[in-house]
CSV table of C-alpha atoms in Angstrom, one decimal:
chain,number,residue,atom,x,y,z
A,1,MET,CA,83.8,39.0,58.1
A,2,LYS,CA,84.1,37.1,54.8
A,3,ALA,CA,82.6,38.9,51.7
A,4,LEU,CA,82.9,38.6,47.9
A,5,ARG,CA,84.8,41.4,46.3
A,6,TRP,CA,85.3,42.6,42.8
A,7,HIS,CA,88.9,43.1,41.5
A,8,GLY,CA,88.3,43.6,37.9
A,9,LYS,CA,86.7,41.8,34.9
A,10,SER,CA,86.0,38.1,35.7
A,11,ASP,CA,87.8,38.5,39.1
A,12,ILE,CA,85.6,38.1,42.0
A,13,ARG,CA,87.3,36.9,45.3
A,14,CYS,CA,86.1,35.6,48.7
A,15,GLU,CA,88.1,37.8,51.2
A,16,THR,CA,88.2,38.8,54.9
A,17,VAL,CA,87.1,42.5,55.4
A,18,PRO,CA,86.2,44.6,58.5
A,19,ASP,CA,82.7,44.1,59.8
A,20,PRO,CA,80.1,46.8,58.9
A,21,GLN,CA,79.3,49.3,61.6
A,22,ILE,CA,76.2,51.7,62.3
A,23,GLU,CA,77.1,54.8,60.6
A,24,ASP,CA,73.6,56.7,60.8
A,25,ALA,CA,70.9,56.6,63.2
A,26,ARG,CA,68.7,55.1,60.6
A,27,ASP,CA,70.9,52.1,60.0
A,28,VAL,CA,70.6,48.5,61.1
A,29,VAL,CA,73.3,45.8,60.7
A,30,ILE,CA,72.1,42.3,59.7
A,31,LYS,CA,73.8,39.0,59.9
A,32,VAL,CA,73.3,37.5,56.4
A,33,THR,CA,71.6,34.1,56.3
A,34,SER,CA,71.1,33.8,52.5
A,35,CYS,CA,72.3,35.9,49.5
A,36,ALA,CA,72.2,35.3,45.8
A,37,ILE,CA,74.0,36.0,42.5
A,38,CYS,CA,71.7,38.1,40.2
A,39,GLY,CA,71.9,38.3,36.5
A,40,SER,CA,72.7,41.9,36.8
A,41,ASP,CA,75.8,41.0,38.9
A,42,LEU,CA,77.2,39.4,35.7
A,43,HIS,CA,77.4,43.0,34.2
A,44,ILE,CA,79.9,43.8,36.9
A,45,TYR,CA,81.6,40.6,36.4
A,46,ASP,CA,82.0,41.2,32.8
A,47,GLY,CA,83.3,44.6,33.3
A,48,TYR,CA,80.2,46.6,31.9
A,49,THR,CA,79.4,48.4,35.1
A,50,PRO,CA,81.1,51.7,35.2
A,51,THR,CA,82.7,53.2,38.5
A,52,MET,CA,83.5,49.9,40.1
A,53,GLU,CA,86.6,50.0,42.3
A,54,ALA,CA,88.8,47.1,43.1
A,55,GLY,CA,87.9,45.7,46.5
A,56,ASP,CA,84.1,46.6,46.3
A,57,ILE,CA,81.8,44.2,48.0
A,58,VAL,CA,79.2,43.0,45.6
A,59,GLY,CA,75.7,41.6,45.8
A,60,HIS,CA,72.2,43.1,46.2
A,61,GLU,CA,69.9,40.0,46.9
A,62,THR,CA,70.1,39.6,50.7
A,63,MET,CA,68.2,38.8,53.7
A,64,GLY,CA,69.2,38.0,57.4
A,65,GLU,CA,68.8,38.6,61.2
A,66,VAL,CA,69.0,42.1,62.6
A,67,VAL,CA,72.0,42.2,65.0
A,68,GLU,CA,72.4,45.9,65.6
A,69,VAL,CA,69.8,48.9,65.5
A,70,GLY,CA,70.5,52.5,65.1
A,71,SER,CA,69.0,54.9,67.6
A,72,GLY,CA,66.6,56.4,64.9
A,73,VAL,CA,65.1,52.9,63.9
A,74,SER,CA,61.7,52.2,65.5
A,75,LYS,CA,60.3,49.4,63.5
A,76,LEU,CA,63.1,46.9,63.9
A,77,LYS,CA,64.7,45.2,66.8
A,78,VAL,CA,67.6,42.8,67.4
A,79,GLY,CA,66.5,39.3,66.2
A,80,ASP,CA,63.9,40.3,63.5
A,81,ARG,CA,64.3,38.5,60.3
A,82,ILE,CA,64.1,40.7,57.3
A,83,VAL,CA,64.5,40.8,53.4
A,84,VAL,CA,66.3,43.9,52.2
A,85,PRO,CA,65.4,45.5,48.9
A,86,PHE,CA,68.3,45.8,46.4
A,87,ASN,CA,67.7,49.5,46.1
A,88,ILE,CA,68.0,52.1,48.9
A,89,ALA,CA,65.1,54.6,49.6
A,90,CYS,CA,64.7,57.3,52.2
A,91,GLY,CA,60.8,56.9,52.1
A,92,GLU,CA,60.3,60.6,52.4
A,93,CYS,CA,61.3,62.4,49.3
A,94,PHE,CA,59.2,63.5,46.3
A,95,PHE,CA,59.7,60.2,44.4
A,96,CYS,CA,59.3,57.9,47.6
A,97,GLN,CA,56.0,59.6,48.4
A,98,LYS,CA,55.0,58.6,44.9
A,99,GLN,CA,56.2,55.0,45.5
A,100,MET,CA,58.9,55.5,42.9
A,101,PHE,CA,61.3,54.2,45.3
A,102,SER,CA,64.2,53.5,42.8
A,103,LEU,CA,64.3,57.0,41.9
A,104,CYS,CA,64.8,58.2,45.5
A,105,ASP,CA,66.4,61.6,45.6
A,106,ARG,CA,68.3,61.2,49.0
A,107,SER,CA,69.8,57.7,49.1
A,108,ASN,CA,72.8,58.1,46.7
A,109,PRO,CA,75.7,60.0,48.2
A,110,ASN,CA,77.3,60.2,44.8
A,111,ALA,CA,74.4,61.6,43.0
A,112,GLU,CA,76.4,64.2,41.0
A,113,GLU,CA,78.5,61.4,39.4
A,114,ALA,CA,75.3,59.7,38.2
A,115,ARG,CA,73.9,63.1,36.9
A,116,LYS,CA,76.9,63.3,34.6
A,117,LEU,CA,75.9,60.2,32.7
A,118,MET,CA,72.0,60.2,33.2
A,119,GLY,CA,70.9,63.8,33.8
A,120,GLN,CA,69.5,62.8,37.1
A,121,SER,CA,70.5,60.3,39.7
A,122,PRO,CA,68.4,57.2,40.6
A,123,SER,CA,68.5,55.8,44.1
A,124,GLY,CA,71.5,54.1,45.7
A,125,LEU,CA,72.0,50.4,45.2
A,126,PHE,CA,73.7,47.9,47.2
A,127,GLY,CA,76.9,46.5,45.8
A,128,TYR,CA,76.6,48.3,42.3
A,129,SER,CA,79.2,50.8,41.6
A,130,HIS,CA,80.3,54.1,43.1
A,131,MET,CA,78.2,56.1,40.8
A,132,LEU,CA,75.1,54.5,42.5
A,133,GLY,CA,76.4,55.1,46.1
A,134,GLY,CA,79.4,52.9,46.6
A,135,PHE,CA,77.4,50.9,49.2
A,136,ALA,CA,78.9,47.5,50.3
A,137,GLY,CA,76.8,44.7,49.0
A,138,GLY,CA,75.2,41.7,50.5
A,139,GLN,CA,77.3,38.7,49.4
A,140,ALA,CA,78.9,38.8,52.9
A,141,GLU,CA,78.5,37.7,56.4
A,142,TYR,CA,77.1,41.0,57.6
A,143,LEU,CA,75.4,44.0,55.8
A,144,ARG,CA,74.8,47.5,56.9
A,145,VAL,CA,71.3,48.6,55.8
A,146,PRO,CA,70.7,52.4,55.5
A,147,TYR,CA,67.1,53.8,55.9
A,148,ALA,CA,66.2,50.5,57.5
A,149,ASP,CA,62.8,51.5,58.8
A,150,VAL,CA,61.8,51.7,55.2
A,151,GLY,CA,64.2,49.2,53.5
A,152,HIS,CA,62.9,45.9,54.8
A,153,ILE,CA,60.1,43.5,55.1
A,154,LYS,CA,59.7,41.3,58.1
A,155,ILE,CA,59.5,37.5,57.5
A,156,PRO,CA,57.2,35.3,59.7
A,157,ASP,CA,58.7,32.4,61.6
A,158,GLY,CA,58.4,29.1,59.8
A,159,ILE,CA,59.0,30.5,56.3
A,160,PRO,CA,62.2,29.2,54.7
A,161,ASP,CA,64.8,31.8,53.4
A,162,GLU,CA,64.5,30.3,49.9
A,163,GLN,CA,60.9,31.1,49.6
A,164,VAL,CA,61.2,34.8,50.4
A,165,LEU,CA,64.9,35.8,49.5
A,166,PHE,CA,63.9,36.8,46.0
A,167,LEU,CA,61.5,39.5,47.2
A,168,SER,CA,64.8,41.5,47.5
A,169,ASP,CA,64.9,41.8,43.6
A,170,ILE,CA,64.0,39.3,41.0
A,171,PHE,CA,60.4,38.5,42.0
A,172,PRO,CA,59.4,42.2,42.3
A,173,THR,CA,61.6,42.9,39.1
A,174,GLY,CA,59.6,40.2,37.0
A,175,TYR,CA,56.3,41.3,38.4
A,176,MET,CA,57.0,45.1,37.8
A,177,ALA,CA,58.1,44.0,34.2
A,178,ALA,CA,54.8,42.3,33.6
A,179,GLU,CA,52.9,45.3,35.1
A,180,ASN,CA,54.8,47.7,33.0
A,181,ALA,CA,53.8,45.6,29.9
A,182,GLU,CA,50.1,46.7,30.5
A,183,ILE,CA,48.9,43.2,30.0
A,184,GLU,CA,45.2,43.0,29.2
A,185,PRO,CA,43.2,39.8,29.6
A,186,GLY,CA,44.0,37.3,26.9
A,187,ASP,CA,47.1,39.1,25.6
A,188,THR,CA,50.0,37.3,24.0
A,189,VAL,CA,53.2,38.2,25.9
A,190,ALA,CA,56.6,37.5,24.5
A,191,VAL,CA,59.6,37.3,27.0
A,192,TRP,CA,63.2,37.7,25.8
A,193,GLY,CA,65.5,36.0,28.3
A,194,CYS,CA,64.6,32.9,30.5
A,195,GLY,CA,67.0,33.6,33.3
A,196,PRO,CA,65.6,34.3,36.8
A,197,VAL,CA,63.9,37.7,36.0
A,198,GLY,CA,62.6,36.2,32.8
A,199,GLN,CA,61.2,33.3,34.8
A,200,PHE,CA,59.3,35.6,37.2
A,201,ALA,CA,58.1,37.8,34.3
A,202,ILE,CA,56.5,34.7,32.9
A,203,GLN,CA,54.9,33.8,36.2
A,204,SER,CA,53.7,37.4,36.7
A,205,ALA,CA,52.2,37.7,33.2
A,206,TRP,CA,50.0,34.8,34.0
A,207,MET,CA,49.0,36.5,37.2
A,208,LEU,CA,48.0,39.5,35.4
A,209,GLY,CA,45.8,37.8,32.9
A,210,ALA,CA,47.9,36.8,29.9
A,211,GLY,CA,46.3,34.4,27.4
A,212,ARG,CA,49.6,33.2,26.0
A,213,VAL,CA,53.2,33.5,27.1
A,214,ILE,CA,56.0,32.9,24.7
A,215,ALA,CA,59.7,32.5,26.0
A,216,ILE,CA,62.8,33.1,24.0
A,217,ASP,CA,66.2,31.9,24.9
A,218,ASN,CA,68.8,29.4,23.6
A,219,VAL,CA,69.7,27.6,26.9
A,220,PRO,CA,68.0,24.2,27.2
A,221,GLU,CA,67.6,24.3,31.0
A,222,ARG,CA,66.1,27.6,31.0
A,223,LEU,CA,63.6,26.9,28.1
A,224,ALA,CA,62.6,23.7,29.9
A,225,LEU,CA,61.9,25.7,33.2
A,226,ALA,CA,60.0,28.2,31.2
A,227,ALA,CA,57.9,25.5,29.4
A,228,GLY,CA,57.4,23.4,32.5
A,229,ILE,CA,56.7,25.4,35.6
A,230,GLY,CA,56.4,28.6,33.5
A,231,ARG,CA,53.7,26.9,31.2
A,232,ALA,CA,55.1,28.9,28.3
A,233,GLU,CA,55.4,28.2,24.7
A,234,THR,CA,59.2,28.4,23.7
A,235,ILE,CA,61.5,29.6,21.0
A,236,ASN,CA,65.1,28.6,20.8
A,237,PHE,CA,66.8,31.4,18.8
A,238,ASP,CA,69.5,29.0,17.6
A,239,ASP,CA,67.0,27.1,15.7
A,240,VAL,CA,64.8,29.7,14.1
A,241,LYS,CA,64.5,33.4,13.4
A,242,VAL,CA,62.6,34.9,16.2
A,243,TYR,CA,60.7,37.5,14.1
A,244,ASP,CA,59.5,34.9,11.7
A,245,ARG,CA,58.5,32.4,14.5
A,246,LEU,CA,56.5,35.0,16.3
A,247,MET,CA,54.7,36.1,13.1
A,248,GLU,CA,53.9,32.6,12.4
A,249,MET,CA,52.6,32.0,16.0
A,250,THR,CA,50.5,35.2,16.0
A,251,ALA,CA,49.0,35.0,12.5
A,252,GLY,CA,51.3,37.9,11.4
A,253,ARG,CA,50.1,40.4,14.0
A,254,GLY,CA,53.0,40.0,16.6
A,255,PRO,CA,52.9,39.6,20.4
A,256,ASP,CA,50.8,42.3,22.2
A,257,ARG,CA,53.3,42.8,24.9
A,258,CYS,CA,57.1,42.3,24.7
A,259,ILE,CA,59.4,42.0,27.8
A,260,ASP,CA,63.1,42.6,27.4
A,261,ALA,CA,64.6,40.6,30.4
A,262,VAL,CA,68.1,40.4,28.8
A,263,GLY,CA,69.4,44.1,28.7
A,264,ALA,CA,73.0,45.1,27.9
A,265,GLU,CA,74.6,41.8,27.2
A,266,SER,CA,72.4,40.0,24.6
A,267,HIS,CA,73.9,36.7,23.3
A,268,ALA,CA,76.9,37.7,21.0
A,269,THR,CA,76.1,35.2,18.3
A,270,ALA,CA,72.3,35.6,18.2
A,271,THR,CA,72.3,37.6,14.9
A,272,LEU,CA,74.7,39.7,12.8
A,273,ASP,CA,73.9,42.9,14.7
A,274,ALA,CA,74.6,41.2,18.0
A,275,VAL,CA,78.0,40.1,16.7
A,276,VAL,CA,78.7,43.7,15.6
A,277,ASP,CA,77.6,44.9,19.1
A,278,LYS,CA,80.0,42.5,20.8
A,279,VAL,CA,82.9,43.7,18.5
A,280,LYS,CA,82.0,47.4,19.3
A,281,ALA,CA,81.9,46.7,23.0
A,282,SER,CA,85.2,44.8,23.0
A,283,LEU,CA,86.9,47.7,21.1
A,284,TYR,CA,85.2,50.3,23.5
A,285,LEU,CA,83.2,51.7,20.5
A,286,GLY,CA,79.9,50.9,22.2
A,287,THR,CA,78.7,50.4,25.7
A,288,ASP,CA,75.7,47.9,25.3
A,289,ARG,CA,74.5,45.2,23.1
A,290,PRO,CA,70.9,46.0,22.6
A,291,HIS,CA,69.9,43.3,20.1
A,292,VAL,CA,66.9,42.3,22.0
A,293,LEU,CA,65.5,45.7,22.3
A,294,ARG,CA,65.9,46.0,18.5
A,295,GLU,CA,64.1,42.7,18.0
A,296,ALA,CA,61.3,43.5,20.4
A,297,ILE,CA,60.6,46.7,18.5
A,298,MET,CA,60.4,44.9,15.2
A,299,CYS,CA,58.3,42.0,16.6
A,300,CYS,CA,55.8,43.8,18.8
A,301,ARG,CA,52.3,44.3,17.3
A,302,LYS,CA,51.3,47.8,16.3
A,303,GLY,CA,50.1,49.8,19.3
A,304,GLY,CA,51.7,47.3,21.7
A,305,THR,CA,53.9,47.8,24.8
A,306,ILE,CA,57.6,46.9,25.4
A,307,SER,CA,58.7,46.5,29.1
A,308,MET,CA,62.3,46.7,29.7
A,309,PRO,CA,63.5,45.3,33.0
A,310,GLY,CA,66.9,44.4,31.5
A,311,VAL,CA,69.7,46.8,32.6
A,312,TYR,CA,71.4,49.2,30.1
A,313,PHE,CA,74.3,51.4,31.0
A,314,GLY,CA,75.0,54.0,28.2
A,315,PHE,CA,74.2,54.9,24.6
A,316,LEU,CA,72.5,52.3,22.3
A,317,ASP,CA,73.5,52.0,18.7
A,318,LYS,CA,71.1,51.3,15.8
A,319,VAL,CA,67.9,51.2,17.7
A,320,PRO,CA,65.0,51.3,15.1
A,321,MET,CA,63.2,54.4,16.3
A,322,GLY,CA,61.4,54.8,13.0
A,323,ALA,CA,59.8,51.5,13.6
A,324,PHE,CA,59.2,52.3,17.2
A,325,MET,CA,57.3,55.6,16.3
A,326,ASN,CA,55.4,54.5,13.2
A,327,LYS,CA,54.1,51.4,14.9
A,328,GLY,CA,52.8,53.5,17.9
A,329,LEU,CA,54.6,51.5,20.5
A,330,THR,CA,55.0,52.3,24.2
A,331,LEU,CA,58.2,51.7,26.1
A,332,LYS,CA,58.2,51.4,30.0
A,333,THR,CA,61.3,50.6,32.0
A,334,GLY,CA,63.2,51.5,35.2
A,335,GLN,CA,64.9,49.9,38.1
A,336,THR,CA,62.3,48.2,40.2
A,337,HIS,CA,60.4,50.0,42.9
A,338,THR,CA,61.0,47.1,45.0
A,339,HIS,CA,59.6,48.6,48.3
A,340,ARG,CA,56.1,48.9,46.6
A,341,TYR,CA,55.8,45.3,45.9
A,342,LEU,CA,57.2,43.7,49.1
A,343,GLY,CA,53.9,43.3,51.0
A,344,PRO,CA,51.6,42.2,48.1
A,345,LEU,CA,54.2,39.6,46.8
A,346,LEU,CA,54.9,38.3,50.2
A,347,GLU,CA,51.2,37.7,50.5
A,348,LYS,CA,51.2,35.7,47.2
A,349,ILE,CA,54.0,33.5,48.8
A,350,LEU,CA,52.1,33.0,52.1
A,351,SER,CA,49.0,32.1,50.2
A,352,GLY,CA,50.7,29.4,48.1
A,353,ASP,CA,50.1,31.2,44.8
A,354,ILE,CA,53.8,30.9,44.0
A,355,ASP,CA,57.0,29.4,45.6
A,356,PRO,CA,59.9,31.5,44.2
A,357,SER,CA,62.4,28.9,45.1
A,358,PHE,CA,61.7,27.1,41.9
A,359,VAL,CA,64.5,29.0,40.1
A,360,ILE,CA,67.3,27.7,42.4
A,361,THR,CA,69.7,25.3,40.8
A,362,HIS,CA,72.8,25.7,43.0
A,363,ARG,CA,73.3,26.2,46.8
A,364,ALA,CA,76.7,27.1,48.1
A,365,SER,CA,78.9,29.0,50.6
A,366,LEU,CA,80.6,32.3,50.0
A,367,GLU,CA,83.9,30.6,49.4
A,368,ASP,CA,82.1,28.8,46.4
A,369,GLY,CA,81.1,32.2,45.1
A,370,PRO,CA,83.9,33.0,42.7
A,371,GLU,CA,83.5,29.7,40.7
A,372,LEU,CA,79.8,30.0,40.6
A,373,TYR,CA,79.9,33.4,39.2
A,374,ARG,CA,81.9,31.8,36.4
A,375,LYS,CA,79.5,28.9,35.9
A,376,PHE,CA,76.4,31.3,36.0
A,377,ARG,CA,78.0,33.6,33.4
A,378,ASP,CA,79.0,30.7,31.2
A,379,LYS,CA,75.7,28.8,31.7
A,380,GLU,CA,77.6,25.7,32.8
A,381,ASP,CA,76.1,22.8,34.9
A,382,GLY,CA,72.6,23.9,34.4
A,383,CYS,CA,73.2,27.0,36.5
A,384,ILE,CA,70.2,29.3,36.5
A,385,LYS,CA,70.2,30.7,40.1
A,386,VAL,CA,72.8,30.5,42.9
A,387,VAL,CA,71.9,31.0,46.5
A,388,MET,CA,74.7,31.2,49.1
A,389,ASN,CA,74.5,30.8,52.9
A,390,PRO,CA,77.3,32.7,54.6
């Protein structure tokens, strides 16, 4: 089959590899009909994700048709059309029973490697490093799906792939980000980052009762999407100081809820601290660029909540914990418990409450993938979201 494989920083290649096989009774294999490039894939592309190995198949936003079924799978049959969550969960362990699926205790075969960095291991992830399982990703013609009885949602006939593909990650991630923000009716919610996850966090904030949503970015196409379909007020951080503008917009109080939908790679020239972060990362003196987290802490109103769906990898420098503590802030974060949201969010799509395809700007083949990784990273050609059809 054809698949997109990582060969080092800024080096994604479309290559021919062996087809996946059933390896466990709870596996299925799907023929991929649609897959997407996620913002967190750019961390791999830029070389920030540890324990990647040359030749790894990438991608974790995937759906397709079941073509092989393991003997232990009872809920799926050949021909079923499914969306696959980006994280892998057994459905039976302590954490899965609490619906904390991204913390599954059993799905990461390399859990010891993750414990060395994090203390405990989260779940395995598709196409996202050997520390998180070394699983082949879904930017490919076929994908092996472990724990398939748990790790899927069936899609009714007649629903286009593009309306449901993002149940695999970015729609649930944006929704959980808004849920973690503990939004109360009428709250002002500030969202840093208007990429795909930020766009779904904006939509979800409205669903959960926000009174105002303020979107922060510097890419004109993203800000236009946030202001248009997202109905958000916008701040271009190239034009104004974010803190000053937010204080002005909230009469000095600050936003009630802040969402960091950027994570480890905040814009390298946003402020002096972001420039320093970039230099440290390039010299291997730092692992992440947490400018947005710092800014959210300083901007959030006293007693407010910060939600962090943005991905971080290591140790963050110069985070203002004094401000965080003295302002009485709450921080909620984590990889998305995707399985928890599949059913409810599919219902929102089927009822017409939302059409997630609004974020798609580029449709392509796998062969186009390497160039579109670059365009997405460099924010060229209005690229906000890429969907590929193998």
